[in-house]
Amino acid sequence: MTRMSGAEIVVKALKDQGVDTVFGYPGGAVLPIYDAIFQQNDIRHILVRHEQAATHAAEGYARSTGKPGIVLVTSGPGATNAVTGLTDALLDSIPLVVLSGQVPTFMIGNDAFQEADTVGITRPCTKHNWLVKDTDNLANTLHQAFHVATSGRPGPVLIDIPKDVQFADGTYVKPEKANKGHYAPQVKGDVDAITQAVELLETAKRPILYTGGGVINSGTAASQLLRELVGETGFPITSTLMGLGAYPASGEAWLGMLGMHGTYEANMAMHDCDAMICIGARFDDRITGRTDAFSPKSKKVHIDIDPSSINKIIRVDVPIVGDIAHVLEDMLRIWKARGRKTRSEEVAKWWKKIDGWREKQCLSYEQKGPIIKPQYALQRLEALTKKYDRYITTEVGQHQMWAAQYLGFEDPHRWMTSGGLGTMGYGFPSSIGVQIAHPESLVINVAGEASWLMNMQELGTAMQFRAPVKQFILNNERLGMVRQWQELLHGERYSSSWSESLPDFVKLAEAFGAKGIQCSDPDGLDDAIMEMIEHDGPVVFDCLVEKHENCFPMIPSGKAHNEMLLGDASTQGAIQAGGAVMV
């Protein structure tokens, strides 16, 4: 067995795990590891300007590659700054391995300089975490961390490494000889339960496939099997925000995204279906609305690798614990062996009903006058960029929902957004992580001016590492989603929802050495977007849009799927179940 310093063990373990990129920020408690990184050339370190940005950049890297994102931060404030990104990754099931420095073991508990109880602080926002007090245990813990982060339902893990452990010598263990512990998630689904699900496919009159990010996390095979299932059965399919791209947006069976800002047809189909096949989604509140009124007449199948998600929010009729790819493979095999049966005539009637809902054209809008509508800006962005090898990240707010509605994703791993936590400031550093992973691709962050300002310092990172990320800011000079809720639900009392004292984004970009573009004219939008695309470095695009545009459709908080607000906010566009009556 090889003896080496703890810092060298860290670097060796990262190499053996196939790591090529680390996002981080140095400090006193991790200088031995930084010194070991300096003395090798296989792992690239990306110096961010804030530790929160390191975690979001690692999330973007992980989401776009399927590999775990790696973060290196110092003790105390370095670790606490990473907490938001850890929580974001936990809610969205993103594999991260975060390495934090800690004060020497003999000083722990003495309120030493830059000491914090990192393990205690991060316990609620990681899948698992460790404090390593013995260098001989370090290699094994590192390999175990990678196993936990990437197995089962993916998620973030953290290893807290005291400085004296980094200096001391220890024994290195290779990944294949490491003790991975007892964590062995179930990947094969119960055959009897899968057969029950198949029987539901065979007898359903009004079926729908409700899919989520678990399909993408399961790997390429899961998305391919999902597409086969849709193609073979002819069933309609919808997706959560996190699942976009698992099934192509151009597919005939695609109903669009569902949920609070989902399409009318997707939400109505979810409400009226008689068989719901939930695949890799978790019935979160932005999808279900009122749980007691959620799809009341349907039998429900729930396929998820995380057993704690089953029956947590919505009671289901057929629970199946397992990896999506394995379960879909077995489901298709059993369904084909039983004769590939569906109630095709009834399903055809169901499609006619869905087509009636589609005729509402719930995403329609009118671009008129001299002011750019945000929907128009994103439709033009989609039209001009879809031919490229393109990745999209977003910040959080109205622009995020419009991006999900108007941008089309044909493949998984092309859409990076903060779903569960809704983290403003996520998109810019995430776009840098995506660009580092895919240096030749077009990476665009769709942003709101308020969200973007939260991590604007990462322009320095983009410039230093020549990451030509494009920041497409829909600037309405408002905290758009906050303002919308205040208009609709709080009597138009706009408490602190104006973006005050905004910078000149063009000058701000130029101050960092990047390119700045501003556009306020709908007629000049296409040329400005092409100028952004064709520039070979980072761009900040300040797109001045209608200040009071609302994002519809919208299911108001506490309402059911069939109580959506459509169209102009002044009419409240509420469409009630059964009658499509404007009230």
Coordinates of C-alpha atoms in Angstrom, one line a residue:
M1 CA 0.0 0.0 0.0
T2 CA 1.2 3.5 -0.9
R3 CA 1.9 6.1 1.8
M4 CA 1.4 9.8 1.0
S5 CA 0.2 13.0 2.6
G6 CA -3.4 13.6 3.1
A7 CA -3.4 16.3 0.5
E8 CA -1.8 14.0 -2.0
I9 CA -4.4 11.3 -1.2
V10 CA -7.1 13.8 -2.1
V11 CA -5.6 14.5 -5.5
K12 CA -4.9 10.9 -6.2
A13 CA -8.4 9.8 -5.3
L14 CA -9.9 12.5 -7.5
K15 CA -7.8 11.3 -10.4
D16 CA -8.7 7.7 -9.8
Q17 CA -12.4 8.7 -9.8
G18 CA -12.0 10.3 -13.3
V19 CA -12.2 13.9 -12.1
D20 CA -10.8 16.4 -14.6
T21 CA -12.2 19.7 -13.1
V22 CA -12.5 21.2 -9.7
F23 CA -14.4 24.4 -8.9
G24 CA -13.1 26.2 -5.8
Y25 CA -11.6 29.0 -3.8
P26 CA -8.5 28.7 -1.6
G27 CA -8.1 29.5 2.0
G28 CA -5.8 28.7 4.9
A29 CA -7.5 25.4 5.8
V30 CA -7.1 23.9 2.3
L31 CA -3.7 25.2 1.2
P32 CA -2.0 21.7 1.4
I33 CA -4.6 20.4 -1.1
Y34 CA -4.1 23.5 -3.3
D35 CA -0.4 22.9 -3.2
A36 CA -0.9 19.3 -4.3
I37 CA -3.1 20.5 -7.2
F38 CA -0.5 23.0 -8.2
Q39 CA 2.1 20.1 -8.6
Q40 CA 0.1 18.1 -11.1
N41 CA -1.5 18.7 -14.6
D42 CA -4.3 16.2 -14.9
I43 CA -7.0 18.1 -12.9
R44 CA -8.0 21.6 -13.8
H45 CA -8.9 24.0 -11.1
I46 CA -11.5 26.7 -11.9
L47 CA -11.1 29.7 -9.5
V48 CA -14.5 31.2 -8.9
R49 CA -15.2 34.5 -7.2
H50 CA -17.5 33.1 -4.5
E51 CA -18.0 29.7 -3.0
Q52 CA -21.7 29.6 -3.8
A53 CA -20.8 30.0 -7.4
A54 CA -18.4 27.1 -7.1
T55 CA -21.3 24.8 -6.1
H56 CA -23.6 26.1 -8.9
A57 CA -20.8 25.8 -11.5
A58 CA -20.2 22.2 -10.3
E59 CA -24.0 21.6 -10.6
G60 CA -23.9 22.9 -14.2
Y61 CA -21.0 20.7 -15.0
A62 CA -22.7 17.7 -13.4
R63 CA -26.1 18.3 -15.0
S64 CA -24.6 18.6 -18.5
T65 CA -22.2 15.7 -18.3
G66 CA -23.9 13.2 -16.0
K67 CA -20.7 13.1 -13.9
P68 CA -20.4 14.4 -10.3
G69 CA -19.3 18.0 -9.9
I70 CA -16.4 18.6 -7.5
V71 CA -16.0 21.6 -5.2
L72 CA -13.1 22.6 -3.0
V73 CA -13.6 25.3 -0.3
T74 CA -11.9 26.4 2.9
S75 CA -13.2 26.2 6.4
G76 CA -15.7 28.5 8.1
P77 CA -17.1 31.0 5.7
G78 CA -15.8 29.0 2.7
A79 CA -18.0 26.1 3.8
T80 CA -21.0 28.1 4.9
N81 CA -21.0 30.0 1.5
A82 CA -21.4 26.5 -0.1
V83 CA -24.6 25.7 1.8
T84 CA -27.0 27.2 -0.7
G85 CA -25.5 25.2 -3.5
L86 CA -25.6 22.0 -1.5
T87 CA -29.3 22.5 -0.7
D88 CA -30.0 23.3 -4.3
A89 CA -28.2 20.1 -5.4
L90 CA -30.0 18.0 -2.8
L91 CA -33.5 19.1 -3.8
D92 CA -32.7 18.6 -7.5
S93 CA -30.8 15.3 -7.1
I94 CA -27.5 16.6 -8.5
P95 CA -24.3 14.6 -7.6
L96 CA -21.7 16.9 -6.0
V97 CA -18.6 16.0 -4.0
V98 CA -17.7 19.0 -1.8
L99 CA -14.3 19.0 0.0
S100 CA -14.0 21.5 2.8
G101 CA -11.0 22.4 4.9
Q102 CA -11.3 22.4 8.6
V103 CA -9.1 23.6 11.5
P104 CA -6.6 21.0 12.9
T105 CA -8.2 18.2 14.8
F106 CA -6.7 19.4 18.1
M107 CA -8.3 22.8 17.7
I108 CA -11.8 21.6 16.8
G109 CA -14.3 23.0 19.4
N110 CA -12.1 25.8 20.5
D111 CA -13.7 28.5 18.3
A112 CA -10.5 28.7 16.3
F113 CA -10.0 31.2 13.4
Q114 CA -12.4 30.3 10.6
E115 CA -13.8 27.3 12.5
A116 CA -17.4 26.3 11.9
D117 CA -19.3 23.0 12.6
T118 CA -19.4 22.2 8.9
V119 CA -20.6 18.6 9.4
G120 CA -23.4 19.9 11.7
I121 CA -24.3 22.8 9.4
T122 CA -24.4 20.6 6.2
R123 CA -26.1 17.5 7.6
P124 CA -29.6 18.6 6.5
C125 CA -28.5 19.7 3.0
T126 CA -26.3 16.7 2.0
K127 CA -27.1 13.0 1.3
H128 CA -24.2 12.2 3.7
N129 CA -21.2 14.0 5.2
W130 CA -18.0 13.0 6.9
L131 CA -15.4 14.5 9.2
V132 CA -12.1 12.7 8.6
K133 CA -9.8 12.7 11.7
D134 CA -7.4 10.0 10.6
T135 CA -5.4 10.3 7.3
D136 CA -5.5 6.5 7.0
N137 CA -9.3 6.7 6.6
L138 CA -9.2 9.5 4.1
A139 CA -8.9 7.6 0.8
N140 CA -11.6 5.1 1.7
T141 CA -13.9 8.0 2.7
L142 CA -13.3 9.8 -0.5
H143 CA -14.2 6.8 -2.6
Q144 CA -17.3 6.1 -0.4
A145 CA -18.4 9.7 -1.0
F146 CA -18.3 9.3 -4.8
H147 CA -20.3 6.1 -4.4
V148 CA -23.0 7.7 -2.3
A149 CA -23.2 10.9 -4.5
T150 CA -23.8 8.9 -7.7
S151 CA -25.7 5.9 -6.5
G152 CA -29.4 5.7 -6.1
R153 CA -31.0 9.1 -6.1
P154 CA -28.0 11.3 -6.8
G155 CA -27.1 14.1 -4.5
P156 CA -24.4 16.2 -2.8
V157 CA -22.0 14.9 -0.2
L158 CA -19.4 16.7 1.8
I159 CA -16.1 15.6 3.3
D160 CA -14.6 17.9 6.0
I161 CA -10.8 17.5 6.2
P162 CA -8.8 19.1 9.1
K163 CA -5.6 20.7 8.1
D164 CA -3.4 18.4 10.1
V165 CA -5.0 15.4 8.3
Q166 CA -4.0 17.0 5.0
F167 CA -0.3 17.3 6.2
A168 CA 0.0 13.9 7.8
D169 CA 0.9 10.7 5.9
G170 CA -1.6 8.0 5.4
T171 CA -2.3 4.9 3.3
Y172 CA -3.8 5.2 -0.1
V173 CA -6.5 2.7 -1.2
K174 CA -7.6 2.5 -4.8
P175 CA -11.4 2.8 -5.6
E176 CA -11.8 -0.9 -6.4
K177 CA -10.4 -1.9 -3.0
A178 CA -12.2 0.7 -0.9
N179 CA -15.0 -0.3 1.5
K180 CA -18.0 1.5 0.0
G181 CA -20.1 0.8 3.1
H182 CA -23.6 -0.7 3.1
Y183 CA -25.2 1.8 0.7
A184 CA -26.7 -0.3 -2.1
P185 CA -29.9 1.2 -3.5
Q186 CA -32.4 -1.1 -5.2
V187 CA -32.2 -0.7 -8.9
K188 CA -34.5 -3.6 -10.2
G189 CA -38.2 -3.0 -9.7
D190 CA -40.5 -5.6 -8.3
V191 CA -41.8 -7.7 -11.3
D192 CA -45.3 -8.1 -9.8
A193 CA -45.7 -4.4 -9.3
I194 CA -44.4 -3.7 -12.9
T195 CA -46.9 -6.2 -14.2
Q196 CA -49.7 -4.3 -12.4
A197 CA -48.4 -1.2 -14.1
V198 CA -48.6 -2.9 -17.4
E199 CA -52.2 -4.0 -16.7
L200 CA -53.0 -0.3 -16.2
L201 CA -51.4 0.5 -19.6
E202 CA -53.6 -2.1 -21.2
T203 CA -56.8 -0.9 -19.7
A204 CA -56.5 2.8 -19.4
K205 CA -58.9 5.0 -21.4
R206 CA -57.3 8.3 -20.5
P207 CA -53.7 7.7 -19.7
I208 CA -50.8 10.1 -19.2
L209 CA -47.1 9.8 -18.6
Y210 CA -45.9 12.2 -16.0
T211 CA -42.1 12.4 -16.1
G212 CA -39.4 14.1 -14.1
G213 CA -35.7 14.7 -13.6
G214 CA -35.2 11.1 -12.5
V215 CA -35.5 10.0 -16.1
I216 CA -32.5 12.2 -17.0
N217 CA -30.5 11.2 -13.9
S218 CA -31.0 7.5 -14.8
G219 CA -28.9 8.0 -18.0
T220 CA -29.3 8.0 -21.7
A221 CA -30.9 4.5 -21.8
A222 CA -33.8 5.8 -19.6
S223 CA -34.6 8.6 -22.0
Q224 CA -34.5 6.2 -25.0
L225 CA -36.8 3.7 -23.3
L226 CA -39.2 6.5 -22.4
R227 CA -39.4 7.5 -26.0
E228 CA -40.0 3.9 -27.0
L229 CA -42.8 3.6 -24.5
V230 CA -44.5 6.8 -25.8
G231 CA -44.0 5.7 -29.5
E232 CA -45.3 2.2 -28.9
T233 CA -48.4 3.1 -26.8
G234 CA -49.3 6.5 -28.3
F235 CA -49.9 7.9 -24.8
P236 CA -49.5 11.6 -24.1
I237 CA -46.6 12.7 -22.1
T238 CA -45.8 15.7 -19.9
S239 CA -42.8 16.6 -17.7
T240 CA -41.8 18.6 -14.7
L241 CA -39.4 21.6 -15.1
M242 CA -36.5 19.2 -14.2
G243 CA -37.4 16.6 -16.8
L244 CA -37.4 18.7 -19.9
G245 CA -35.5 17.1 -22.8
A246 CA -36.0 13.4 -21.7
Y247 CA -38.8 13.4 -24.4
P248 CA -38.3 15.7 -27.4
A249 CA -40.3 18.9 -27.4
S250 CA -41.0 18.3 -31.1
G251 CA -42.6 14.9 -30.4
E252 CA -46.2 14.4 -31.4
A253 CA -47.2 13.2 -27.9
W254 CA -45.6 16.1 -26.1
L255 CA -48.1 18.2 -24.1
G256 CA -45.5 20.7 -22.7
M257 CA -44.5 21.2 -19.2
L258 CA -47.1 20.8 -16.4
G259 CA -47.5 22.5 -13.0
M260 CA -47.9 26.0 -11.7
H261 CA -46.8 27.6 -15.0
G262 CA -47.4 24.5 -17.2
T263 CA -49.6 24.4 -20.3
Y264 CA -53.3 24.2 -20.1
E265 CA -53.5 20.9 -22.0
A266 CA -50.9 19.3 -19.7
N267 CA -52.6 20.3 -16.5
M268 CA -56.1 19.5 -17.7
A269 CA -54.9 16.1 -18.9
M270 CA -53.3 15.4 -15.5
H271 CA -56.5 16.4 -13.8
D272 CA -58.9 14.3 -16.0
C273 CA -56.8 11.2 -16.7
D274 CA -57.8 7.8 -15.4
A275 CA -54.2 6.4 -15.4
M276 CA -51.2 8.3 -14.4
I277 CA -47.7 6.8 -14.8
C278 CA -45.3 8.9 -12.8
I279 CA -41.8 8.2 -13.9
G280 CA -38.9 9.8 -11.9
A281 CA -40.9 12.7 -10.4
R282 CA -41.8 13.3 -6.8
F283 CA -45.2 15.0 -6.8
D284 CA -43.9 18.3 -5.5
D285 CA -46.2 21.2 -4.6
R286 CA -45.5 23.1 -7.8
I287 CA -46.9 20.1 -9.7
T288 CA -49.8 18.9 -7.6
G289 CA -51.4 22.2 -6.5
R290 CA -54.0 21.2 -3.9
T291 CA -53.2 17.6 -3.0
D292 CA -56.8 16.7 -2.1
A293 CA -57.9 17.8 -5.6
F294 CA -55.0 16.3 -7.5
S295 CA -56.1 14.1 -10.4
P296 CA -59.0 12.7 -8.3
K297 CA -60.2 10.0 -10.7
S298 CA -56.9 8.4 -11.7
K299 CA -55.1 5.3 -10.7
K300 CA -51.5 6.2 -10.1
V301 CA -48.2 4.3 -10.7
H302 CA -45.1 5.8 -9.2
I303 CA -41.6 4.7 -10.4
D304 CA -38.7 6.1 -8.3
I305 CA -35.4 5.0 -7.1
D306 CA -35.9 6.8 -3.8
P307 CA -38.2 4.8 -1.6
S308 CA -38.8 7.8 0.7
S309 CA -40.5 9.6 -2.2
I310 CA -43.1 6.9 -2.6
N311 CA -46.4 7.8 -0.9
K312 CA -44.8 10.8 0.7
I313 CA -47.1 13.4 -0.8
I314 CA -49.6 11.6 -3.0
R315 CA -50.9 8.1 -2.2
V316 CA -50.4 5.8 -5.3
D317 CA -51.9 2.5 -6.3
V318 CA -48.8 0.9 -7.7
P319 CA -45.5 1.9 -6.1
I320 CA -42.3 0.7 -7.9
V321 CA -38.9 1.3 -6.3
G322 CA -36.1 1.0 -8.8
D323 CA -33.9 2.7 -11.4
I324 CA -35.9 4.2 -14.2
A325 CA -34.0 2.5 -17.0
H326 CA -34.3 -0.9 -15.4
V327 CA -38.0 -0.5 -14.7
L328 CA -38.9 0.8 -18.1
E329 CA -36.9 -2.0 -19.7
D330 CA -38.9 -4.6 -17.7
M331 CA -42.2 -2.7 -18.3
L332 CA -41.7 -2.7 -22.1
R333 CA -40.6 -6.3 -22.1
I334 CA -43.6 -7.5 -20.1
W335 CA -46.0 -5.3 -22.1
K336 CA -44.7 -6.6 -25.4
A337 CA -44.9 -10.2 -24.2
R338 CA -48.5 -9.8 -23.3
G339 CA -49.4 -8.6 -26.8
R340 CA -48.7 -4.9 -26.8
K341 CA -52.3 -4.1 -25.9
T342 CA -53.9 -0.7 -25.3
R343 CA -57.5 0.5 -25.6
S344 CA -56.6 2.4 -28.7
E345 CA -60.1 3.6 -29.6
E346 CA -60.6 5.1 -26.1
V347 CA -57.1 6.6 -26.2
A348 CA -58.0 8.2 -29.6
K349 CA -61.0 9.8 -28.0
W350 CA -58.8 11.0 -25.2
W351 CA -56.5 12.6 -27.7
K352 CA -59.4 14.5 -29.3
K353 CA -60.2 15.9 -25.9
I354 CA -56.6 16.9 -25.4
D355 CA -56.6 18.5 -28.9
G356 CA -59.5 20.6 -27.8
W357 CA -57.5 21.9 -24.8
R358 CA -54.6 22.6 -27.1
E359 CA -56.8 24.9 -29.2
K360 CA -56.8 27.3 -26.2
Q361 CA -53.2 28.1 -27.3
C362 CA -52.4 29.0 -23.8
L363 CA -48.9 30.3 -24.6
S364 CA -50.2 32.8 -27.3
Y365 CA -49.4 36.5 -26.9
E366 CA -49.3 39.5 -29.0
Q367 CA -46.1 41.3 -29.9
K368 CA -47.1 44.9 -30.8
G369 CA -45.7 48.3 -30.4
P370 CA -42.1 49.4 -29.7
I371 CA -41.5 47.3 -26.5
I372 CA -40.1 43.8 -26.6
K373 CA -42.4 41.2 -25.0
P374 CA -40.3 38.7 -23.0
Q375 CA -42.1 35.8 -24.7
Y376 CA -41.1 37.3 -28.1
A377 CA -37.5 37.6 -26.9
L378 CA -37.3 33.9 -26.0
Q379 CA -39.1 32.8 -29.2
R380 CA -36.5 34.6 -31.2
L381 CA -33.7 33.2 -29.1
E382 CA -35.1 29.7 -29.7
A383 CA -35.5 30.3 -33.5
L384 CA -31.9 31.6 -33.9
T385 CA -30.1 29.2 -31.6
K386 CA -31.8 25.8 -31.9
K387 CA -29.6 24.8 -34.8
Y388 CA -26.5 25.1 -32.6
D389 CA -25.0 22.6 -30.2
R390 CA -26.8 24.5 -27.4
Y391 CA -27.1 24.3 -23.6
I392 CA -29.4 26.6 -21.6
T393 CA -29.2 27.6 -18.0
T394 CA -31.5 29.9 -16.2
E395 CA -31.7 32.1 -13.1
V396 CA -35.0 31.9 -11.2
G397 CA -38.2 33.9 -11.8
Q398 CA -40.6 34.8 -14.6
H399 CA -37.8 34.4 -17.2
Q400 CA -37.2 30.9 -16.0
M401 CA -40.8 29.9 -16.6
W402 CA -40.9 31.6 -20.0
A403 CA -37.7 29.8 -21.0
A404 CA -39.3 26.5 -20.0
Q405 CA -42.4 27.4 -22.0
Y406 CA -40.8 28.8 -25.2
L407 CA -37.5 27.0 -25.6
G408 CA -37.6 23.5 -26.9
F409 CA -35.3 20.7 -25.7
E410 CA -34.8 17.6 -27.9
D411 CA -32.3 15.8 -25.7
P412 CA -31.6 15.4 -22.0
H413 CA -28.7 17.3 -20.2
R414 CA -29.4 20.4 -22.2
W415 CA -31.5 22.3 -19.7
M416 CA -30.0 23.4 -16.3
T417 CA -32.2 25.2 -13.9
S418 CA -32.8 25.5 -10.2
G419 CA -36.1 23.6 -9.6
G420 CA -36.7 22.6 -6.0
L421 CA -34.9 25.4 -4.2
G422 CA -35.5 28.2 -6.7
T423 CA -32.1 29.7 -6.2
M424 CA -31.6 33.2 -7.6
G425 CA -28.0 33.5 -8.7
Y426 CA -27.8 29.9 -9.9
G427 CA -27.8 30.4 -13.7
F428 CA -24.6 32.4 -14.3
P429 CA -22.1 30.2 -12.5
S430 CA -24.0 27.1 -13.7
S431 CA -23.5 28.3 -17.3
I432 CA -19.7 28.6 -16.6
G433 CA -19.7 25.0 -15.4
V434 CA -21.5 23.9 -18.5
Q435 CA -19.1 25.8 -20.7
I436 CA -16.1 24.4 -19.0
A437 CA -17.5 20.9 -19.7
H438 CA -18.4 21.7 -23.3
P439 CA -15.9 24.4 -24.5
E440 CA -17.1 24.2 -28.1
S441 CA -20.8 24.5 -27.5
L442 CA -23.1 27.5 -27.3
V443 CA -24.1 28.1 -23.7
I444 CA -26.7 30.7 -22.9
N445 CA -28.0 31.7 -19.4
V446 CA -31.5 33.1 -19.6
A447 CA -31.7 35.6 -16.7
G448 CA -33.6 38.3 -15.0
E449 CA -31.6 41.4 -14.0
A450 CA -32.3 40.9 -10.3
S451 CA -31.2 37.2 -10.2
W452 CA -28.2 37.9 -12.4
L453 CA -26.8 40.5 -10.1
M454 CA -26.6 38.0 -7.3
N455 CA -23.5 36.3 -8.8
M456 CA -22.4 38.9 -11.3
Q457 CA -18.8 38.7 -9.9
E458 CA -18.4 35.5 -11.9
L459 CA -17.8 37.6 -15.0
G460 CA -14.2 37.5 -13.7
T461 CA -14.3 33.7 -13.8
A462 CA -15.7 33.7 -17.3
M463 CA -13.0 36.0 -18.5
Q464 CA -10.1 34.4 -16.8
F465 CA -11.0 30.9 -18.1
R466 CA -12.1 32.1 -21.5
A467 CA -15.6 30.7 -21.1
P468 CA -17.7 32.4 -23.8
V469 CA -21.0 32.2 -21.9
K470 CA -23.8 34.3 -23.2
Q471 CA -25.9 36.1 -20.5
F472 CA -29.3 36.8 -22.0
I473 CA -31.0 39.1 -19.4
L474 CA -34.7 39.9 -19.7
N475 CA -34.5 43.3 -18.0
N476 CA -37.9 44.4 -16.7
E477 CA -36.5 46.5 -13.9
R478 CA -38.6 44.4 -11.5
L479 CA -38.5 41.4 -9.3
G480 CA -40.8 40.0 -11.9
M481 CA -42.4 36.9 -10.2
V482 CA -42.6 38.7 -6.8
R483 CA -44.3 41.7 -8.6
Q484 CA -46.7 39.3 -10.4
W485 CA -47.8 37.6 -7.1
Q486 CA -48.2 41.0 -5.5
E487 CA -50.4 42.1 -8.4
L488 CA -52.6 39.0 -8.4
L489 CA -52.7 38.0 -4.7
H490 CA -51.7 41.0 -2.6
G491 CA -53.9 43.9 -3.9
E492 CA -51.2 45.4 -6.2
R493 CA -49.1 46.4 -3.1
Y494 CA -45.7 46.3 -4.7
S495 CA -43.5 46.0 -1.6
S496 CA -39.8 46.1 -2.5
S497 CA -40.3 44.5 -5.9
W498 CA -38.7 47.2 -8.0
S499 CA -35.1 46.7 -9.1
E500 CA -33.7 50.0 -7.9
S501 CA -30.3 51.5 -8.9
L502 CA -29.6 49.1 -11.7
P503 CA -26.2 49.3 -13.4
D504 CA -25.5 50.0 -17.0
F505 CA -25.1 46.3 -18.0
V506 CA -23.1 47.2 -21.1
K507 CA -20.6 49.2 -19.1
L508 CA -20.5 46.6 -16.4
A509 CA -19.6 43.9 -19.0
E510 CA -16.9 46.1 -20.5
A511 CA -15.5 46.8 -17.0
F512 CA -14.7 43.1 -16.8
G513 CA -13.4 43.0 -20.4
A514 CA -16.5 41.2 -21.7
K515 CA -18.8 42.4 -24.5
G516 CA -22.0 44.2 -23.6
I517 CA -25.1 44.5 -25.8
Q518 CA -28.3 46.4 -25.2
C519 CA -31.5 46.0 -27.2
S520 CA -34.9 47.6 -26.7
D521 CA -36.3 47.5 -30.3
P522 CA -38.2 44.4 -31.4
D523 CA -37.1 45.1 -35.0
G524 CA -33.4 45.0 -34.0
L525 CA -33.7 41.9 -31.8
D526 CA -32.6 39.3 -34.3
D527 CA -29.5 41.2 -35.3
A528 CA -28.5 41.8 -31.7
I529 CA -29.0 38.1 -30.8
M530 CA -26.8 37.1 -33.7
E531 CA -24.2 39.5 -32.6
M532 CA -24.2 37.9 -29.2
I533 CA -23.9 34.4 -30.7
E534 CA -21.1 35.3 -33.0
H535 CA -18.9 37.0 -30.4
D536 CA -16.2 34.6 -29.4
G537 CA -16.1 35.6 -25.7
P538 CA -18.5 36.2 -22.8
V539 CA -21.4 38.5 -23.6
V540 CA -23.9 40.3 -21.3
F541 CA -27.0 41.0 -23.4
D542 CA -29.3 43.5 -21.8
C543 CA -32.7 42.9 -23.4
L544 CA -35.1 45.6 -22.2
V545 CA -38.6 44.1 -22.0
E546 CA -42.2 45.0 -21.0
K547 CA -42.0 45.8 -17.3
H548 CA -45.4 44.5 -16.2
E549 CA -45.9 41.4 -18.3
N550 CA -47.2 38.4 -16.3
C551 CA -46.3 34.8 -16.8
F552 CA -49.3 32.7 -17.7
P553 CA -50.7 30.1 -17.5
M554 CA -50.6 30.0 -13.7
I555 CA -52.2 27.8 -11.1
P556 CA -52.6 30.1 -8.1
S557 CA -51.2 28.7 -4.8
G558 CA -53.7 26.5 -3.1
K559 CA -55.8 25.8 -6.3
A560 CA -56.3 22.7 -8.3
H561 CA -55.0 21.9 -11.8
N562 CA -58.3 22.8 -13.4
E563 CA -58.3 26.3 -11.8
M564 CA -55.8 28.0 -14.0
L565 CA -55.3 31.6 -14.7
L566 CA -54.9 32.3 -18.4
G567 CA -54.2 35.4 -20.5
D568 CA -54.4 39.0 -19.3
A569 CA -54.1 39.5 -15.6
S570 CA -56.7 42.2 -15.6
T571 CA -59.4 39.7 -16.5
Q572 CA -57.9 37.1 -14.1
G573 CA -58.4 34.6 -17.0
A574 CA -59.5 31.8 -14.7
I575 CA -60.8 28.8 -16.6
Q576 CA -62.9 26.5 -14.5
A577 CA -63.3 22.8 -14.9
G578 CA -65.7 21.6 -17.5
G579 CA -66.9 24.8 -19.0
A580 CA -63.9 26.9 -20.0
V581 CA -65.7 29.9 -18.6
M582 CA -63.9 33.2 -18.2
V583 CA -64.5 34.7 -14.8

